Amino acid sequence: MQVILKVLANHANLRQIVLPAVAVIGRATDCQLKIASPLVSRRHCRVTVNRDCAWIEDLGSANGTFVNGCRLPPGEPCPLPIGAKLTIGQADFVVEARRVDSRLGAFGWGRLASAFQPPADDADEHSPSFGGQTPEEGSSENSNHDDPAHLLRSQIQNFPALATC
């Protein structure tokens, strides 16, 4: 999974930031995301992204890290839900995510859902968009796990799992 912080301020230099697997956010030069504000500590918070969810930990910042208006307890990793509002100093972000599969590449939710369309009524039963089977007909016994259509179906089936950790 890739976590993207969408910047809510219109006057910001960036509109969105794709975070690495571990990102320290703060004013220090060694931070992966630097926010130049006196309200942001040198090492303010850390976001850790794994395959299925993201976690955020306040690193003892002076002014706190807020998720959906709630101040996080320092030193305790907390889930960072998709769609949450993250506030660091005066900087506000919305948390977004993309599922990443090395065999398919990164897909945004809208692109992922729209990329998987059922075959047209006039398509034959071996349409490449389904790997020769409709999703209902596929089974783990006869599915080709290297087939892009199978991988795409599995991504869509896992869609709800990204909303919660």
Coordinates of C-alpha atoms in Angstrom, one line a residue:
M1 CA 0.0 0.0 0.0
Q2 CA 1.2 3.5 -0.7
V3 CA 0.0 6.3 1.6
I4 CA -0.5 9.7 0.0
L5 CA -1.0 12.9 2.1
K6 CA -3.1 15.4 0.2
V7 CA -2.3 18.9 1.3
L8 CA -5.5 20.9 2.1
A9 CA -3.9 24.4 2.0
N10 CA -4.2 26.2 -1.4
H11 CA -0.9 28.1 -0.8
A12 CA 1.3 25.0 -0.3
N13 CA 4.3 24.2 -2.5
L14 CA 3.0 20.7 -3.0
R15 CA -0.5 19.3 -3.5
Q16 CA 0.2 15.7 -2.4
I17 CA 3.1 13.7 -0.9
V18 CA 3.6 9.9 -1.5
L19 CA 5.2 8.6 1.7
P20 CA 7.9 6.0 1.9
A21 CA 7.5 2.9 4.1
V22 CA 8.8 4.9 7.1
A23 CA 8.5 8.7 7.0
V24 CA 9.5 11.0 9.8
I25 CA 7.7 14.3 9.6
G26 CA 9.2 17.5 11.1
R27 CA 11.4 20.5 10.6
A28 CA 14.8 18.7 10.7
T29 CA 16.8 18.3 7.5
D30 CA 16.9 14.5 7.8
C31 CA 13.0 14.2 7.9
Q32 CA 11.4 12.6 4.9
L33 CA 8.7 15.3 5.0
K34 CA 9.8 18.7 6.1
I35 CA 7.3 21.3 7.3
A36 CA 8.8 24.8 7.8
S37 CA 6.7 26.0 10.7
P38 CA 7.6 27.0 14.3
L39 CA 4.6 24.9 15.4
V40 CA 6.2 21.7 14.1
S41 CA 8.9 20.0 16.1
R42 CA 12.2 18.9 14.6
R43 CA 11.1 15.3 14.7
H44 CA 7.3 15.7 15.1
C45 CA 5.8 12.3 14.1
R46 CA 6.5 9.1 12.2
V47 CA 4.2 7.3 9.7
T48 CA 4.9 3.7 9.1
V49 CA 3.2 2.0 6.1
N50 CA 3.0 -1.8 5.7
R51 CA 1.1 -3.9 3.2
D52 CA -2.4 -3.4 4.6
C53 CA -2.4 -0.3 6.8
A54 CA -0.6 2.8 8.1
W55 CA 0.4 3.8 11.6
I56 CA 1.3 7.1 13.0
E57 CA 3.3 7.9 16.1
D58 CA 3.8 11.3 17.8
L59 CA 7.5 11.5 18.6
G60 CA 6.9 13.7 21.7
S61 CA 6.1 16.9 19.7
A62 CA 5.5 20.1 21.6
N63 CA 2.2 20.9 19.9
G64 CA 0.9 17.4 19.2
T65 CA -0.2 15.4 16.2
F66 CA -3.9 15.2 15.5
V67 CA -6.0 12.6 13.6
N68 CA -9.5 13.7 12.9
G69 CA -9.2 16.4 15.6
C70 CA -7.9 13.9 18.3
R71 CA -4.5 14.5 19.8
L72 CA -2.4 11.4 19.7
P73 CA -0.6 10.2 22.8
P74 CA 3.1 10.6 22.4
G75 CA 5.2 7.5 21.8
E76 CA 2.2 5.2 21.0
P77 CA 1.7 4.1 17.4
C78 CA -2.0 4.5 16.3
P79 CA -3.7 3.4 13.1
L80 CA -3.9 6.1 10.5
P81 CA -7.2 5.5 8.7
I82 CA -7.7 6.3 5.0
G83 CA -9.8 9.4 4.6
A84 CA -8.7 10.8 8.0
K85 CA -7.6 14.5 8.5
L86 CA -4.1 14.7 9.8
T87 CA -3.0 17.9 11.4
I88 CA 0.7 18.7 12.1
G89 CA 1.3 22.2 13.4
Q90 CA -0.8 24.3 11.0
A91 CA -0.5 21.9 8.1
D92 CA -3.6 19.9 7.3
F93 CA -3.7 16.7 5.2
V94 CA -6.2 14.1 4.1
V95 CA -4.8 10.6 4.1
E96 CA -5.3 8.6 0.9
A97 CA -4.0 5.3 -0.2
R98 CA -3.2 3.2 -3.3
R99 CA -2.9 -0.5 -3.2
V100 CA 0.4 -1.6 -4.7
D101 CA 1.1 -4.9 -6.3
S102 CA 4.5 -5.3 -7.9
R103 CA 2.9 -7.3 -10.7
L104 CA 0.3 -4.7 -11.5
G105 CA 1.8 -1.4 -10.4
A106 CA 0.1 1.2 -8.3
F107 CA -3.6 1.9 -8.8
G108 CA -5.7 4.6 -7.3
W109 CA -9.1 3.4 -6.1
G110 CA -10.9 5.1 -8.9
R111 CA -8.5 3.8 -11.6
L112 CA -8.6 0.3 -10.0
A113 CA -12.4 0.1 -10.0
S114 CA -12.7 1.5 -13.5
A115 CA -10.0 -0.7 -14.9
F116 CA -12.0 -3.8 -14.2
Q117 CA -15.0 -3.8 -16.4
P118 CA -17.1 -6.8 -17.4
P119 CA -16.7 -7.8 -21.0
A120 CA -19.2 -6.4 -23.5
D121 CA -22.2 -8.5 -24.3
D122 CA -20.7 -9.4 -27.6
A123 CA -17.4 -10.5 -26.2
D124 CA -16.6 -14.1 -26.2
E125 CA -16.2 -16.3 -23.1
H126 CA -12.4 -16.0 -23.3
S127 CA -12.3 -12.3 -22.9
P128 CA -8.8 -11.2 -21.6
S129 CA -10.4 -8.9 -19.1
F130 CA -11.6 -11.9 -17.1
G131 CA -8.8 -14.4 -18.0
G132 CA -11.4 -16.6 -19.6
Q133 CA -13.8 -16.7 -16.6
T134 CA -16.2 -14.4 -14.9
P135 CA -15.3 -13.5 -11.3
E136 CA -18.1 -15.8 -10.1
E137 CA -16.7 -18.8 -12.1
G138 CA -13.1 -18.4 -11.0
S139 CA -11.8 -20.4 -8.1
S140 CA -8.4 -20.7 -6.4
E141 CA -8.0 -24.3 -7.8
N142 CA -8.1 -23.3 -11.4
S143 CA -7.0 -19.6 -11.3
N144 CA -3.7 -18.5 -12.8
H145 CA -2.2 -16.3 -10.1
D146 CA 0.1 -14.7 -12.6
D147 CA -2.8 -13.7 -14.9
P148 CA -3.2 -9.9 -14.7
A149 CA -7.0 -10.3 -14.7
H150 CA -6.9 -12.6 -11.7
L151 CA -4.6 -10.1 -9.9
L152 CA -6.9 -7.2 -10.6
R153 CA -9.9 -9.2 -9.4
S154 CA -8.1 -10.0 -6.1
Q155 CA -7.2 -6.3 -5.7
I156 CA -10.9 -5.4 -6.0
Q157 CA -12.0 -8.1 -3.7
N158 CA -9.5 -6.8 -1.1
F159 CA -10.7 -3.2 -1.5
P160 CA -12.7 -3.0 1.8
A161 CA -9.7 -4.4 3.7
L162 CA -7.8 -1.1 3.2
A163 CA -10.5 1.0 4.9
T164 CA -9.6 -0.6 8.2
C165 CA -6.5 -2.2 9.6

